[in-house]
Amino acid sequence: MDALVIVDAANVVGSVPDGWWRDRHGAAERLRDALAAYAADGLPGLLAPPLELVLVVEGAARGVESAEGVRVVPAAGSGDDRIVQLVADEGGGRDCLVVTADRGLRERVQALGARVTGPRAVWGPGRGGS
């Protein structure tokens, strides 16, 4: 079974001060597109391929559509709550990694058995926080 990687779009996009706040939808699309390569190639030093990549979006980014290699899941309310639900529903029995810098969310998903890493895992050096 493929490892599951769940990405907190709002947190990861927000880790890069590149003007994302002017176009939240476009910023989430750019992140989605950047994630696609990891589905086939894996996350260096963290997970070998193949991966199931899930991008959780909220607010103005809710209209972002899935793309090859990346399933986009909109959060009706809190993105954090949706991520926790995905870990509980889909993470059991396989390696599950959540990408976020949010300390509260990290604690919640770790309690369910998921591992966590920061935005740099998907943005690369010089792009985001840890």
Short mmCIF file of N, CA and C in Angstrom, two decimals:
data_model
loop_
_atom_site.label_atom_id
_atom_site.label_comp_id
_atom_site.label_asym_id
_atom_site.label_seq_id
_atom_site.Cartn_x
_atom_site.Cartn_y
_atom_site.Cartn_z
N MET A 1 0.85 -1.19 0.00
CA MET A 1 0.00 0.00 0.00
C MET A 1 0.89 1.24 0.00
N ASP A 2 0.57 2.20 -0.85
CA ASP A 2 1.34 3.44 -0.94
C ASP A 2 1.30 4.20 0.39
N ALA A 3 2.42 4.84 0.71
CA ALA A 3 2.44 5.73 1.86
C ALA A 3 1.52 6.91 1.58
N LEU A 4 0.90 7.43 2.62
CA LEU A 4 -0.02 8.56 2.51
C LEU A 4 0.67 9.82 3.00
N VAL A 5 0.68 10.85 2.16
CA VAL A 5 1.24 12.15 2.52
C VAL A 5 0.11 13.17 2.45
N ILE A 6 -0.18 13.80 3.57
CA ILE A 6 -1.23 14.81 3.64
C ILE A 6 -0.57 16.16 3.86
N VAL A 7 -0.85 17.10 2.97
CA VAL A 7 -0.21 18.41 3.02
C VAL A 7 -1.23 19.47 3.44
N ASP A 8 -0.88 20.22 4.46
CA ASP A 8 -1.67 21.33 4.97
C ASP A 8 -1.40 22.54 4.07
N ALA A 9 -2.23 22.72 3.05
CA ALA A 9 -1.97 23.75 2.04
C ALA A 9 -1.82 25.14 2.64
N ALA A 10 -2.72 25.54 3.52
CA ALA A 10 -2.67 26.90 4.07
C ALA A 10 -1.36 27.13 4.82
N ASN A 11 -0.94 26.14 5.59
CA ASN A 11 0.27 26.29 6.38
C ASN A 11 1.52 26.29 5.51
N VAL A 12 1.57 25.39 4.53
CA VAL A 12 2.75 25.30 3.67
C VAL A 12 2.85 26.53 2.76
N VAL A 13 1.74 26.94 2.16
CA VAL A 13 1.74 28.14 1.31
C VAL A 13 2.14 29.35 2.15
N GLY A 14 1.63 29.43 3.36
CA GLY A 14 1.92 30.56 4.23
C GLY A 14 3.36 30.62 4.73
N SER A 15 4.11 29.55 4.53
CA SER A 15 5.50 29.53 5.00
C SER A 15 6.45 30.27 4.06
N VAL A 16 5.94 30.70 2.90
CA VAL A 16 6.77 31.38 1.92
C VAL A 16 6.20 32.79 1.67
N PRO A 17 6.89 33.83 2.09
CA PRO A 17 6.38 35.19 1.92
C PRO A 17 6.56 35.70 0.49
N ASP A 18 5.79 35.12 -0.44
CA ASP A 18 5.94 35.46 -1.86
C ASP A 18 4.71 36.18 -2.43
N GLY A 19 3.88 36.72 -1.55
CA GLY A 19 2.68 37.42 -2.00
C GLY A 19 1.48 36.52 -2.16
N TRP A 20 1.54 35.31 -1.61
CA TRP A 20 0.44 34.34 -1.73
C TRP A 20 -0.90 34.90 -1.29
N TRP A 21 -0.90 35.83 -0.36
CA TRP A 21 -2.14 36.38 0.19
C TRP A 21 -2.93 37.17 -0.85
N ARG A 22 -2.28 37.57 -1.94
CA ARG A 22 -3.00 38.29 -3.00
C ARG A 22 -3.76 37.34 -3.92
N ASP A 23 -3.36 36.06 -3.92
CA ASP A 23 -4.01 35.06 -4.77
C ASP A 23 -3.89 33.69 -4.10
N ARG A 24 -4.72 33.45 -3.10
CA ARG A 24 -4.66 32.20 -2.33
C ARG A 24 -4.95 30.99 -3.21
N HIS A 25 -5.90 31.13 -4.11
CA HIS A 25 -6.24 30.03 -5.03
C HIS A 25 -5.04 29.68 -5.91
N GLY A 26 -4.43 30.69 -6.52
CA GLY A 26 -3.27 30.46 -7.38
C GLY A 26 -2.09 29.88 -6.61
N ALA A 27 -1.90 30.33 -5.37
CA ALA A 27 -0.81 29.81 -4.55
C ALA A 27 -1.02 28.33 -4.25
N ALA A 28 -2.26 27.94 -3.97
CA ALA A 28 -2.57 26.53 -3.72
C ALA A 28 -2.37 25.69 -4.99
N GLU A 29 -2.71 26.26 -6.14
CA GLU A 29 -2.47 25.55 -7.41
C GLU A 29 -0.98 25.35 -7.65
N ARG A 30 -0.18 26.36 -7.36
CA ARG A 30 1.27 26.23 -7.54
C ARG A 30 1.84 25.15 -6.61
N LEU A 31 1.34 25.09 -5.38
CA LEU A 31 1.77 24.05 -4.45
C LEU A 31 1.35 22.68 -4.98
N ARG A 32 0.11 22.56 -5.41
CA ARG A 32 -0.37 21.29 -5.98
C ARG A 32 0.54 20.82 -7.11
N ASP A 33 0.87 21.73 -8.00
CA ASP A 33 1.71 21.38 -9.14
C ASP A 33 3.12 20.98 -8.71
N ALA A 34 3.64 21.64 -7.68
CA ALA A 34 4.97 21.31 -7.17
C ALA A 34 4.98 19.93 -6.50
N LEU A 35 3.84 19.54 -5.93
CA LEU A 35 3.75 18.24 -5.24
C LEU A 35 3.70 17.06 -6.20
N ALA A 36 3.23 17.27 -7.41
CA ALA A 36 2.98 16.16 -8.34
C ALA A 36 4.20 15.27 -8.55
N ALA A 37 5.38 15.83 -8.63
CA ALA A 37 6.60 15.04 -8.86
C ALA A 37 6.87 14.06 -7.72
N TYR A 38 6.46 14.41 -6.51
CA TYR A 38 6.72 13.55 -5.36
C TYR A 38 5.92 12.25 -5.41
N ALA A 39 4.79 12.23 -6.08
CA ALA A 39 3.98 11.02 -6.15
C ALA A 39 4.78 9.88 -6.76
N ALA A 40 5.52 10.16 -7.80
CA ALA A 40 6.31 9.14 -8.47
C ALA A 40 7.72 9.02 -7.91
N ASP A 41 8.31 10.13 -7.46
CA ASP A 41 9.72 10.15 -7.05
C ASP A 41 9.93 9.95 -5.56
N GLY A 42 8.89 10.14 -4.74
CA GLY A 42 9.02 10.05 -3.29
C GLY A 42 9.54 11.36 -2.70
N LEU A 43 9.62 11.39 -1.39
CA LEU A 43 10.16 12.55 -0.66
C LEU A 43 11.56 12.18 -0.17
N PRO A 44 12.60 12.76 -0.75
CA PRO A 44 13.97 12.39 -0.41
C PRO A 44 14.22 12.42 1.10
N GLY A 45 14.75 11.32 1.60
CA GLY A 45 15.08 11.22 3.01
C GLY A 45 13.90 10.92 3.92
N LEU A 46 12.68 10.88 3.35
CA LEU A 46 11.50 10.64 4.18
C LEU A 46 10.70 9.42 3.74
N LEU A 47 10.34 9.37 2.47
CA LEU A 47 9.49 8.29 1.97
C LEU A 47 9.88 7.92 0.55
N ALA A 48 9.95 6.63 0.29
CA ALA A 48 10.21 6.15 -1.06
C ALA A 48 8.90 6.09 -1.84
N PRO A 49 8.99 6.16 -3.15
CA PRO A 49 7.78 6.09 -3.97
C PRO A 49 7.23 4.66 -4.00
N PRO A 50 6.00 4.50 -4.42
CA PRO A 50 5.04 5.55 -4.80
C PRO A 50 4.34 6.10 -3.56
N LEU A 51 3.82 7.31 -3.70
CA LEU A 51 3.12 7.98 -2.62
C LEU A 51 1.71 8.35 -3.07
N GLU A 52 0.79 8.34 -2.12
CA GLU A 52 -0.52 8.95 -2.35
C GLU A 52 -0.45 10.33 -1.72
N LEU A 53 -0.55 11.36 -2.55
CA LEU A 53 -0.46 12.74 -2.07
C LEU A 53 -1.84 13.37 -1.99
N VAL A 54 -2.13 13.94 -0.83
CA VAL A 54 -3.40 14.61 -0.60
C VAL A 54 -3.11 16.03 -0.14
N LEU A 55 -3.68 17.00 -0.82
CA LEU A 55 -3.53 18.42 -0.48
C LEU A 55 -4.84 18.90 0.10
N VAL A 56 -4.84 19.32 1.35
CA VAL A 56 -6.06 19.81 2.00
C VAL A 56 -6.10 21.33 1.89
N VAL A 57 -7.17 21.81 1.26
CA VAL A 57 -7.33 23.26 1.03
C VAL A 57 -8.54 23.77 1.79
N GLU A 58 -8.51 25.06 2.08
CA GLU A 58 -9.62 25.70 2.79
C GLU A 58 -9.77 27.13 2.30
N GLY A 59 -10.86 27.77 2.71
CA GLY A 59 -11.08 29.16 2.36
C GLY A 59 -11.10 29.41 0.87
N ALA A 60 -10.39 30.46 0.43
CA ALA A 60 -10.38 30.86 -0.97
C ALA A 60 -9.76 29.82 -1.89
N ALA A 61 -9.05 28.85 -1.34
CA ALA A 61 -8.41 27.81 -2.16
C ALA A 61 -9.32 26.60 -2.36
N ARG A 62 -10.53 26.62 -1.80
CA ARG A 62 -11.41 25.46 -1.90
C ARG A 62 -11.73 25.03 -3.33
N GLY A 63 -11.64 25.91 -4.29
CA GLY A 63 -11.97 25.57 -5.67
C GLY A 63 -10.85 24.90 -6.44
N VAL A 64 -9.69 24.72 -5.82
CA VAL A 64 -8.56 24.08 -6.50
C VAL A 64 -8.93 22.63 -6.77
N GLU A 65 -8.67 22.18 -7.99
CA GLU A 65 -9.03 20.82 -8.39
C GLU A 65 -7.84 19.89 -8.28
N SER A 66 -8.13 18.62 -8.19
CA SER A 66 -7.09 17.60 -8.18
C SER A 66 -6.35 17.61 -9.51
N ALA A 67 -5.13 17.11 -9.49
CA ALA A 67 -4.31 16.98 -10.69
C ALA A 67 -3.65 15.61 -10.64
N GLU A 68 -3.09 15.19 -11.74
CA GLU A 68 -2.44 13.89 -11.76
C GLU A 68 -1.41 13.79 -10.64
N GLY A 69 -1.57 12.79 -9.80
CA GLY A 69 -0.64 12.55 -8.70
C GLY A 69 -0.98 13.25 -7.40
N VAL A 70 -1.94 14.18 -7.43
CA VAL A 70 -2.30 14.93 -6.22
C VAL A 70 -3.82 15.02 -6.10
N ARG A 71 -4.36 14.42 -5.04
CA ARG A 71 -5.79 14.53 -4.76
C ARG A 71 -6.00 15.76 -3.87
N VAL A 72 -6.85 16.66 -4.31
CA VAL A 72 -7.14 17.86 -3.52
C VAL A 72 -8.44 17.62 -2.77
N VAL A 73 -8.39 17.85 -1.46
CA VAL A 73 -9.55 17.65 -0.59
C VAL A 73 -9.90 18.98 0.05
N PRO A 74 -11.09 19.52 -0.24
CA PRO A 74 -11.48 20.77 0.39
C PRO A 74 -11.99 20.53 1.82
N ALA A 75 -11.69 21.46 2.69
CA ALA A 75 -12.19 21.40 4.07
C ALA A 75 -13.42 22.29 4.15
N ALA A 76 -14.53 21.72 4.58
CA ALA A 76 -15.76 22.49 4.72
C ALA A 76 -15.61 23.54 5.83
N GLY A 77 -14.87 23.20 6.86
CA GLY A 77 -14.62 24.11 7.97
C GLY A 77 -13.12 24.25 8.17
N SER A 78 -12.66 23.76 9.30
CA SER A 78 -11.24 23.84 9.65
C SER A 78 -10.41 22.86 8.83
N GLY A 79 -9.36 23.38 8.21
CA GLY A 79 -8.44 22.51 7.49
C GLY A 79 -7.77 21.53 8.43
N ASP A 80 -7.43 21.96 9.63
CA ASP A 80 -6.81 21.07 10.60
C ASP A 80 -7.72 19.91 10.94
N ASP A 81 -9.00 20.19 11.16
CA ASP A 81 -9.95 19.12 11.49
C ASP A 81 -10.07 18.13 10.34
N ARG A 82 -10.06 18.62 9.11
CA ARG A 82 -10.15 17.74 7.94
C ARG A 82 -8.91 16.86 7.83
N ILE A 83 -7.74 17.41 8.12
CA ILE A 83 -6.50 16.64 8.08
C ILE A 83 -6.54 15.53 9.13
N VAL A 84 -6.97 15.86 10.34
CA VAL A 84 -7.07 14.86 11.40
C VAL A 84 -8.04 13.75 10.98
N GLN A 85 -9.15 14.13 10.37
CA GLN A 85 -10.12 13.14 9.91
C GLN A 85 -9.51 12.23 8.84
N LEU A 86 -8.75 12.80 7.91
CA LEU A 86 -8.10 11.99 6.88
C LEU A 86 -7.10 11.02 7.48
N VAL A 87 -6.32 11.46 8.44
CA VAL A 87 -5.36 10.57 9.10
C VAL A 87 -6.12 9.43 9.77
N ALA A 88 -7.20 9.74 10.47
CA ALA A 88 -7.97 8.71 11.16
C ALA A 88 -8.62 7.74 10.17
N ASP A 89 -9.17 8.27 9.09
CA ASP A 89 -9.92 7.45 8.13
C ASP A 89 -9.03 6.68 7.16
N GLU A 90 -7.90 7.27 6.74
CA GLU A 90 -7.11 6.69 5.66
C GLU A 90 -5.69 6.32 6.04
N GLY A 91 -5.23 6.75 7.20
CA GLY A 91 -3.84 6.54 7.57
C GLY A 91 -3.53 5.22 8.25
N GLY A 92 -4.55 4.55 8.76
CA GLY A 92 -4.32 3.30 9.49
C GLY A 92 -3.72 2.21 8.62
N GLY A 93 -2.75 1.51 9.18
CA GLY A 93 -2.15 0.38 8.49
C GLY A 93 -1.13 0.74 7.43
N ARG A 94 -0.79 1.99 7.31
CA ARG A 94 0.25 2.37 6.35
C ARG A 94 1.02 3.58 6.88
N ASP A 95 2.16 3.83 6.27
CA ASP A 95 2.97 4.97 6.66
C ASP A 95 2.20 6.24 6.29
N CYS A 96 2.01 7.12 7.25
CA CYS A 96 1.27 8.36 7.03
C CYS A 96 2.12 9.53 7.51
N LEU A 97 2.31 10.50 6.63
CA LEU A 97 3.12 11.68 6.92
C LEU A 97 2.29 12.92 6.67
N VAL A 98 2.26 13.82 7.64
CA VAL A 98 1.55 15.09 7.50
C VAL A 98 2.58 16.21 7.39
N VAL A 99 2.41 17.06 6.38
CA VAL A 99 3.33 18.17 6.14
C VAL A 99 2.67 19.44 6.66
N THR A 100 3.21 19.96 7.76
CA THR A 100 2.70 21.19 8.38
C THR A 100 3.72 21.68 9.40
N ALA A 101 3.66 22.95 9.71
CA ALA A 101 4.48 23.51 10.79
C ALA A 101 3.59 23.85 12.00
N ASP A 102 2.31 23.60 11.89
CA ASP A 102 1.34 23.92 12.93
C ASP A 102 1.53 22.97 14.12
N ARG A 103 1.97 23.49 15.25
CA ARG A 103 2.28 22.64 16.41
C ARG A 103 1.06 21.89 16.93
N GLY A 104 -0.06 22.56 17.01
CA GLY A 104 -1.27 21.91 17.49
C GLY A 104 -1.70 20.76 16.59
N LEU A 105 -1.65 20.99 15.29
CA LEU A 105 -2.00 19.94 14.33
C LEU A 105 -1.01 18.78 14.41
N ARG A 106 0.26 19.10 14.55
CA ARG A 106 1.28 18.05 14.68
C ARG A 106 0.95 17.12 15.84
N GLU A 107 0.61 17.69 16.98
CA GLU A 107 0.28 16.89 18.16
C GLU A 107 -0.94 16.02 17.90
N ARG A 108 -1.95 16.57 17.26
CA ARG A 108 -3.19 15.81 17.01
C ARG A 108 -2.95 14.62 16.09
N VAL A 109 -2.18 14.80 15.03
CA VAL A 109 -1.98 13.70 14.09
C VAL A 109 -0.97 12.68 14.62
N GLN A 110 0.01 13.14 15.39
CA GLN A 110 0.95 12.20 16.00
C GLN A 110 0.23 11.28 16.97
N ALA A 111 -0.77 11.80 17.67
CA ALA A 111 -1.55 10.98 18.59
C ALA A 111 -2.28 9.86 17.85
N LEU A 112 -2.50 10.04 16.55
CA LEU A 112 -3.16 9.02 15.73
C LEU A 112 -2.16 8.12 15.01
N GLY A 113 -0.86 8.34 15.24
CA GLY A 113 0.17 7.49 14.65
C GLY A 113 0.85 8.03 13.42
N ALA A 114 0.49 9.23 12.98
CA ALA A 114 1.13 9.82 11.80
C ALA A 114 2.48 10.42 12.19
N ARG A 115 3.36 10.48 11.21
CA ARG A 115 4.60 11.22 11.36
C ARG A 115 4.36 12.62 10.82
N VAL A 116 5.25 13.55 11.18
CA VAL A 116 5.11 14.93 10.69
C VAL A 116 6.44 15.45 10.19
N THR A 117 6.34 16.39 9.27
CA THR A 117 7.51 17.11 8.78
C THR A 117 7.06 18.52 8.41
N GLY A 118 8.01 19.40 8.26
CA GLY A 118 7.70 20.79 7.96
C GLY A 118 7.63 21.09 6.48
N PRO A 119 7.25 22.31 6.13
CA PRO A 119 7.10 22.72 4.73
C PRO A 119 8.33 22.53 3.86
N ARG A 120 9.52 22.61 4.43
CA ARG A 120 10.73 22.44 3.61
C ARG A 120 10.78 21.09 2.90
N ALA A 121 10.11 20.11 3.44
CA ALA A 121 10.10 18.77 2.83
C ALA A 121 9.51 18.80 1.43
N VAL A 122 8.60 19.76 1.18
CA VAL A 122 7.97 19.84 -0.14
C VAL A 122 8.35 21.09 -0.91
N TRP A 123 8.81 22.12 -0.24
CA TRP A 123 9.21 23.34 -0.94
C TRP A 123 10.67 23.34 -1.31
N GLY A 124 11.48 22.58 -0.58
CA GLY A 124 12.91 22.56 -0.87
C GLY A 124 13.64 23.67 -0.15
N PRO A 125 14.97 23.62 -0.16
CA PRO A 125 15.79 24.61 0.55
C PRO A 125 15.50 26.04 0.08
N GLY A 126 15.41 26.92 1.05
CA GLY A 126 15.23 28.34 0.73
C GLY A 126 13.81 28.76 0.47
N ARG A 127 12.85 27.82 0.42
CA ARG A 127 11.48 28.19 0.10
C ARG A 127 10.60 28.38 1.31
N GLY A 128 10.69 27.50 2.30
CA GLY A 128 9.73 27.58 3.39
C GLY A 128 10.34 27.34 4.76
N GLY A 129 9.48 27.42 5.77
CA GLY A 129 9.90 27.17 7.14
C GLY A 129 9.99 25.68 7.42
N SER A 130 10.41 25.33 8.63
CA SER A 130 10.59 23.91 8.94
C SER A 130 9.41 23.30 9.63
#
